[in-house]
Amino acid sequence: MARPNVSDQGFDKSCDAASYNAHAGSYDKYIRRLSAPLADRICDLARLKPGDRVLDVGTGPGIAARRATQTVGPAGSVLGVDLSEGMIDIARQSVARWEGKAPEFRVMDAEALDLPDTTFDAVISLCAVRHFPNIERALAQMCRVLKPGGRLVVSYGHVRPITPLPLGRYIARRLLGKVLDPLRPQLVGPAYLTGLATRLLPEPTQAVDTEWGDHDPQGALVRFVRAAGFERVEPSWWGHEVIFDSAEEFWEAQTSIVTQVRKRLVEAPADTVAGLKRAFLGKAETILRRGGKLIYPYGAFYVSGTRPNSN
């Protein structure tokens, strides 16, 4: 039996990057609400300080790069790279009117960084590694451009905590929400829309996920970071929830951010997409009329490490 969401053509990183182009504006609008605290976290884990040179790989609209720039100050520098031209355009627009030193953004492949060796004090990558099909090569490139003793922090989107106590609280909150649903209904993203899209939209011709991220991506990422030669490798998790008060915005946020949905929308007939949207908005608006909540939990699994001084 074929694996779900994996076509015979496999994962094409260029097509994956291009799938963001038409949604780049919406992605930037909503990802700021969801990812800003995660960007703070990745910069904290990287232990950035004034004067550091920082590389943000898979920068998207540049949220983490902008946050890093505020930390390293005018004596430092931040370069954000991404394979999506649409994302880089949005990132550049976001700093066009900045006062003072702004981050630089370039279109670049994470698996073939066109950058000199031992250039950066820190390399960060916020929820982008799932888009790197050859994760070993991407991590080797990140290691190459880091100075000895430099800090790496990469993350993978993951809504569930990884330690027992926070995970228990997360599960208890979800179970309580189901029990109270008749009185206080909830629609939790992106699970509902992803399931709806799977039922109503055709299977995409391109694989949705990289093969390495198709099973236990958190465990795999830790192993790959260690195999790339990094020391003091440490996993962690951080997340939060965002409440939407508009069904339309709840739809726009997920269709621009959720890869499993966005890739199906790209290839689906317009009337099929319209039917999906009507079904989703009908459900979301019913929840709001009943006094319920539209909830988007958002979190990330982080892996940090240090390039050895001996390399």
PDB file of N, CA and C in Angstrom, residues 68-127:
ATOM      1  N   ALA A  68      16.252  38.619  15.283  1.00  0.00           N
ATOM      2  CA  ALA A  68      17.693  38.483  15.528  1.00  0.00           C
ATOM      3  C   ALA A  68      18.411  39.812  15.337  1.00  0.00           C
ATOM      4  N   THR A  69      17.984  40.600  14.356  1.00  0.00           N
ATOM      5  CA  THR A  69      18.612  41.894  14.087  1.00  0.00           C
ATOM      6  C   THR A  69      18.477  42.825  15.275  1.00  0.00           C
ATOM      7  N   GLN A  70      17.333  42.780  15.940  1.00  0.00           N
ATOM      8  CA  GLN A  70      17.126  43.622  17.122  1.00  0.00           C
ATOM      9  C   GLN A  70      18.094  43.253  18.242  1.00  0.00           C
ATOM     10  N   THR A  71      18.473  41.969  18.291  1.00  0.00           N
ATOM     11  CA  THR A  71      19.376  41.514  19.356  1.00  0.00           C
ATOM     12  C   THR A  71      20.836  41.818  19.048  1.00  0.00           C
ATOM     13  N   VAL A  72      21.264  41.570  17.793  1.00  0.00           N
ATOM     14  CA  VAL A  72      22.692  41.732  17.486  1.00  0.00           C
ATOM     15  C   VAL A  72      23.073  43.195  17.309  1.00  0.00           C
ATOM     16  N   GLY A  73      22.076  44.060  17.051  1.00  0.00           N
ATOM     17  CA  GLY A  73      22.341  45.486  16.999  1.00  0.00           C
ATOM     18  C   GLY A  73      23.137  45.925  15.786  1.00  0.00           C
ATOM     19  N   PRO A  74      23.481  47.195  15.722  1.00  0.00           N
ATOM     20  CA  PRO A  74      24.172  47.739  14.544  1.00  0.00           C
ATOM     21  C   PRO A  74      25.574  47.168  14.338  1.00  0.00           C
ATOM     22  N   ALA A  75      26.177  46.632  15.389  1.00  0.00           N
ATOM     23  CA  ALA A  75      27.514  46.051  15.235  1.00  0.00           C
ATOM     24  C   ALA A  75      27.456  44.654  14.631  1.00  0.00           C
ATOM     25  N   GLY A  76      26.282  44.026  14.641  1.00  0.00           N
ATOM     26  CA  GLY A  76      26.127  42.695  14.087  1.00  0.00           C
ATOM     27  C   GLY A  76      25.486  42.738  12.711  1.00  0.00           C
ATOM     28  N   SER A  77      25.168  41.549  12.189  1.00  0.00           N
ATOM     29  CA  SER A  77      24.505  41.467  10.884  1.00  0.00           C
ATOM     30  C   SER A  77      23.685  40.180  10.827  1.00  0.00           C
ATOM     31  N   VAL A  78      22.607  40.225  10.040  1.00  0.00           N
ATOM     32  CA  VAL A  78      21.730  39.061   9.866  1.00  0.00           C
ATOM     33  C   VAL A  78      21.435  38.895   8.388  1.00  0.00           C
ATOM     34  N   LEU A  79      21.623  37.678   7.899  1.00  0.00           N
ATOM     35  CA  LEU A  79      21.281  37.317   6.527  1.00  0.00           C
ATOM     36  C   LEU A  79      20.202  36.244   6.568  1.00  0.00           C
ATOM     37  N   GLY A  80      19.079  36.485   5.881  1.00  0.00           N
ATOM     38  CA  GLY A  80      18.028  35.492   5.764  1.00  0.00           C
ATOM     39  C   GLY A  80      17.982  34.952   4.348  1.00  0.00           C
ATOM     40  N   VAL A  81      17.942  33.618   4.201  1.00  0.00           N
ATOM     41  CA  VAL A  81      17.907  33.003   2.873  1.00  0.00           C
ATOM     42  C   VAL A  81      16.703  32.073   2.775  1.00  0.00           C
ATOM     43  N   ASP A  82      16.151  31.978   1.572  1.00  0.00           N
ATOM     44  CA  ASP A  82      14.999  31.107   1.323  1.00  0.00           C
ATOM     45  C   ASP A  82      14.940  30.791  -0.165  1.00  0.00           C
ATOM     46  N   LEU A  83      14.429  29.614  -0.495  1.00  0.00           N
ATOM     47  CA  LEU A  83      14.318  29.210  -1.889  1.00  0.00           C
ATOM     48  C   LEU A  83      13.096  29.825  -2.566  1.00  0.00           C
ATOM     49  N   SER A  84      12.122  30.303  -1.788  1.00  0.00           N
ATOM     50  CA  SER A  84      10.906  30.908  -2.335  1.00  0.00           C
ATOM     51  C   SER A  84      11.134  32.380  -2.642  1.00  0.00           C
ATOM     52  N   GLU A  85      11.036  32.746  -3.929  1.00  0.00           N
ATOM     53  CA  GLU A  85      11.203  34.141  -4.313  1.00  0.00           C
ATOM     54  C   GLU A  85      10.092  35.010  -3.723  1.00  0.00           C
ATOM     55  N   GLY A  86       8.872  34.455  -3.646  1.00  0.00           N
ATOM     56  CA  GLY A  86       7.762  35.204  -3.069  1.00  0.00           C
ATOM     57  C   GLY A  86       8.011  35.568  -1.623  1.00  0.00           C
ATOM     58  N   MET A  87       8.559  34.626  -0.859  1.00  0.00           N
ATOM     59  CA  MET A  87       8.856  34.890   0.542  1.00  0.00           C
ATOM     60  C   MET A  87       9.955  35.929   0.692  1.00  0.00           C
ATOM     61  N   ILE A  88      10.990  35.839  -0.131  1.00  0.00           N
ATOM     62  CA  ILE A  88      12.083  36.812  -0.055  1.00  0.00           C
ATOM     63  C   ILE A  88      11.584  38.207  -0.422  1.00  0.00           C
ATOM     64  N   ASP A  89      10.676  38.296  -1.397  1.00  0.00           N
ATOM     65  CA  ASP A  89      10.104  39.600  -1.740  1.00  0.00           C
ATOM     66  C   ASP A  89       9.372  40.204  -0.540  1.00  0.00           C
ATOM     67  N   ILE A  90       8.570  39.393   0.144  1.00  0.00           N
ATOM     68  CA  ILE A  90       7.844  39.877   1.316  1.00  0.00           C
ATOM     69  C   ILE A  90       8.816  40.277   2.422  1.00  0.00           C
ATOM     70  N   ALA A  91       9.861  39.470   2.623  1.00  0.00           N
ATOM     71  CA  ALA A  91      10.844  39.779   3.665  1.00  0.00           C
ATOM     72  C   ALA A  91      11.529  41.112   3.387  1.00  0.00           C
ATOM     73  N   ARG A  92      11.891  41.341   2.139  1.00  0.00           N
ATOM     74  CA  ARG A  92      12.537  42.615   1.795  1.00  0.00           C
ATOM     75  C   ARG A  92      11.587  43.792   1.990  1.00  0.00           C
ATOM     76  N   GLN A  93      10.324  43.606   1.615  1.00  0.00           N
ATOM     77  CA  GLN A  93       9.340  44.677   1.813  1.00  0.00           C
ATOM     78  C   GLN A  93       9.158  45.005   3.293  1.00  0.00           C
ATOM     79  N   SER A  94       9.282  43.980   4.128  1.00  0.00           N
ATOM     80  CA  SER A  94       9.043  44.176   5.561  1.00  0.00           C
ATOM     81  C   SER A  94      10.091  45.064   6.221  1.00  0.00           C
ATOM     82  N   VAL A  95      11.257  45.184   5.596  1.00  0.00           N
ATOM     83  CA  VAL A  95      12.319  46.010   6.195  1.00  0.00           C
ATOM     84  C   VAL A  95      12.660  47.214   5.318  1.00  0.00           C
ATOM     85  N   ALA A  96      11.841  47.469   4.290  1.00  0.00           N
ATOM     86  CA  ALA A  96      12.159  48.540   3.341  1.00  0.00           C
ATOM     87  C   ALA A  96      12.229  49.904   4.011  1.00  0.00           C
ATOM     88  N   ARG A  97      11.432  50.098   5.069  1.00  0.00           N
ATOM     89  CA  ARG A  97      11.397  51.402   5.734  1.00  0.00           C
ATOM     90  C   ARG A  97      11.988  51.351   7.144  1.00  0.00           C
ATOM     91  N   TRP A  98      12.796  50.342   7.386  1.00  0.00           N
ATOM     92  CA  TRP A  98      13.433  50.246   8.696  1.00  0.00           C
ATOM     93  C   TRP A  98      14.370  51.415   8.929  1.00  0.00           C
ATOM     94  N   GLU A  99      14.404  51.870  10.164  1.00  0.00           N
ATOM     95  CA  GLU A  99      15.419  52.839  10.558  1.00  0.00           C
ATOM     96  C   GLU A  99      16.597  52.072  11.135  1.00  0.00           C
ATOM     97  N   GLY A 100      17.783  52.432  10.727  1.00  0.00           N
ATOM     98  CA  GLY A 100      18.951  51.722  11.200  1.00  0.00           C
ATOM     99  C   GLY A 100      19.245  50.514  10.334  1.00  0.00           C
ATOM    100  N   LYS A 101      20.139  49.659  10.805  1.00  0.00           N
ATOM    101  CA  LYS A 101      20.603  48.513  10.035  1.00  0.00           C
ATOM    102  C   LYS A 101      19.529  47.439   9.967  1.00  0.00           C
ATOM    103  N   ALA A 102      19.216  46.966   8.768  1.00  0.00           N
ATOM    104  CA  ALA A 102      18.179  45.961   8.564  1.00  0.00           C
ATOM    105  C   ALA A 102      18.815  44.637   8.153  1.00  0.00           C
ATOM    106  N   PRO A 103      18.121  43.531   8.337  1.00  0.00           N
ATOM    107  CA  PRO A 103      18.637  42.259   7.834  1.00  0.00           C
ATOM    108  C   PRO A 103      18.667  42.254   6.312  1.00  0.00           C
ATOM    109  N   GLU A 104      19.543  41.440   5.770  1.00  0.00           N
ATOM    110  CA  GLU A 104      19.634  41.259   4.320  1.00  0.00           C
ATOM    111  C   GLU A 104      18.920  39.954   3.963  1.00  0.00           C
ATOM    112  N   PHE A 105      18.303  39.909   2.784  1.00  0.00           N
ATOM    113  CA  PHE A 105      17.594  38.700   2.359  1.00  0.00           C
ATOM    114  C   PHE A 105      18.027  38.314   0.948  1.00  0.00           C
ATOM    115  N   ARG A 106      18.252  37.009   0.750  1.00  0.00           N
ATOM    116  CA  ARG A 106      18.646  36.496  -0.566  1.00  0.00           C
ATOM    117  C   ARG A 106      17.907  35.192  -0.865  1.00  0.00           C
ATOM    118  N   VAL A 107      17.630  34.970  -2.157  1.00  0.00           N
ATOM    119  CA  VAL A 107      17.111  33.678  -2.603  1.00  0.00           C
ATOM    120  C   VAL A 107      18.287  32.699  -2.642  1.00  0.00           C
ATOM    121  N   MET A 108      18.146  31.587  -1.905  1.00  0.00           N
ATOM    122  CA  MET A 108      19.256  30.646  -1.823  1.00  0.00           C
ATOM    123  C   MET A 108      18.739  29.286  -1.354  1.00  0.00           C
ATOM    124  N   ASP A 109      19.358  28.237  -1.851  1.00  0.00           N
ATOM    125  CA  ASP A 109      19.022  26.862  -1.497  1.00  0.00           C
ATOM    126  C   ASP A 109      19.746  26.471  -0.211  1.00  0.00           C
ATOM    127  N   ALA A 110      19.014  26.003   0.782  1.00  0.00           N
ATOM    128  CA  ALA A 110      19.617  25.604   2.056  1.00  0.00           C
ATOM    129  C   ALA A 110      20.614  24.467   1.885  1.00  0.00           C
ATOM    130  N   GLU A 111      20.440  23.666   0.841  1.00  0.00           N
ATOM    131  CA  GLU A 111      21.323  22.521   0.625  1.00  0.00           C
ATOM    132  C   GLU A 111      22.562  22.886  -0.180  1.00  0.00           C
ATOM    133  N   ALA A 112      22.660  24.147  -0.613  1.00  0.00           N
ATOM    134  CA  ALA A 112      23.821  24.610  -1.379  1.00  0.00           C
ATOM    135  C   ALA A 112      24.047  26.083  -1.059  1.00  0.00           C
ATOM    136  N   LEU A 113      24.426  26.363   0.172  1.00  0.00           N
ATOM    137  CA  LEU A 113      24.598  27.740   0.612  1.00  0.00           C
ATOM    138  C   LEU A 113      25.793  28.385  -0.099  1.00  0.00           C
ATOM    139  N   ASP A 114      25.529  29.447  -0.837  1.00  0.00           N
ATOM    140  CA  ASP A 114      26.581  30.146  -1.561  1.00  0.00           C
ATOM    141  C   ASP A 114      27.212  31.183  -0.638  1.00  0.00           C
ATOM    142  N   LEU A 115      27.910  30.663   0.389  1.00  0.00           N
ATOM    143  CA  LEU A 115      28.467  31.501   1.441  1.00  0.00           C
ATOM    144  C   LEU A 115      29.828  30.932   1.850  1.00  0.00           C
ATOM    145  N   PRO A 116      30.746  31.790   2.308  1.00  0.00           N
ATOM    146  CA  PRO A 116      32.073  31.306   2.698  1.00  0.00           C
ATOM    147  C   PRO A 116      32.035  30.446   3.967  1.00  0.00           C
ATOM    148  N   ASP A 117      33.044  29.634   4.144  1.00  0.00           N
ATOM    149  CA  ASP A 117      33.201  28.831   5.361  1.00  0.00           C
ATOM    150  C   ASP A 117      33.383  29.742   6.578  1.00  0.00           C
ATOM    151  N   THR A 118      33.014  29.208   7.724  1.00  0.00           N
ATOM    152  CA  THR A 118      33.266  29.815   9.048  1.00  0.00           C
ATOM    153  C   THR A 118      32.977  31.321   9.063  1.00  0.00           C
ATOM    154  N   THR A 119      31.776  31.685   8.637  1.00  0.00           N
ATOM    155  CA  THR A 119      31.391  33.093   8.514  1.00  0.00           C
ATOM    156  C   THR A 119      30.517  33.580   9.661  1.00  0.00           C
ATOM    157  N   PHE A 120      29.680  32.695  10.224  1.00  0.00           N
ATOM    158  CA  PHE A 120      28.625  33.124  11.137  1.00  0.00           C
ATOM    159  C   PHE A 120      28.846  32.640  12.565  1.00  0.00           C
ATOM    160  N   ASP A 121      28.421  33.485  13.498  1.00  0.00           N
ATOM    161  CA  ASP A 121      28.470  33.118  14.914  1.00  0.00           C
ATOM    162  C   ASP A 121      27.293  32.221  15.292  1.00  0.00           C
ATOM    163  N   ALA A 122      26.188  32.332  14.570  1.00  0.00           N
ATOM    164  CA  ALA A 122      25.002  31.521  14.861  1.00  0.00           C
ATOM    165  C   ALA A 122      24.234  31.273  13.572  1.00  0.00           C
ATOM    166  N   VAL A 123      23.644  30.084  13.471  1.00  0.00           N
ATOM    167  CA  VAL A 123      22.742  29.732  12.374  1.00  0.00           C
ATOM    168  C   VAL A 123      21.426  29.289  12.991  1.00  0.00           C
ATOM    169  N   ILE A 124      20.318  29.885  12.532  1.00  0.00           N
ATOM    170  CA  ILE A 124      19.001  29.516  13.022  1.00  0.00           C
ATOM    171  C   ILE A 124      18.124  29.122  11.833  1.00  0.00           C
ATOM    172  N   SER A 125      17.113  28.307  12.105  1.00  0.00           N
ATOM    173  CA  SER A 125      16.163  27.905  11.066  1.00  0.00           C
ATOM    174  C   SER A 125      14.835  27.607  11.749  1.00  0.00           C
ATOM    175  N   LEU A 126      13.865  28.508  11.573  1.00  0.00           N
ATOM    176  CA  LEU A 126      12.595  28.429  12.283  1.00  0.00           C
ATOM    177  C   LEU A 126      11.555  27.678  11.454  1.00  0.00           C
ATOM    178  N   CYS A 127      11.281  26.447  11.829  1.00  0.00           N
ATOM    179  CA  CYS A 127      10.211  25.633  11.219  1.00  0.00           C
ATOM    180  C   CYS A 127      10.374  25.499   9.710  1.00  0.00           C
TER     181      CYS A 127
END
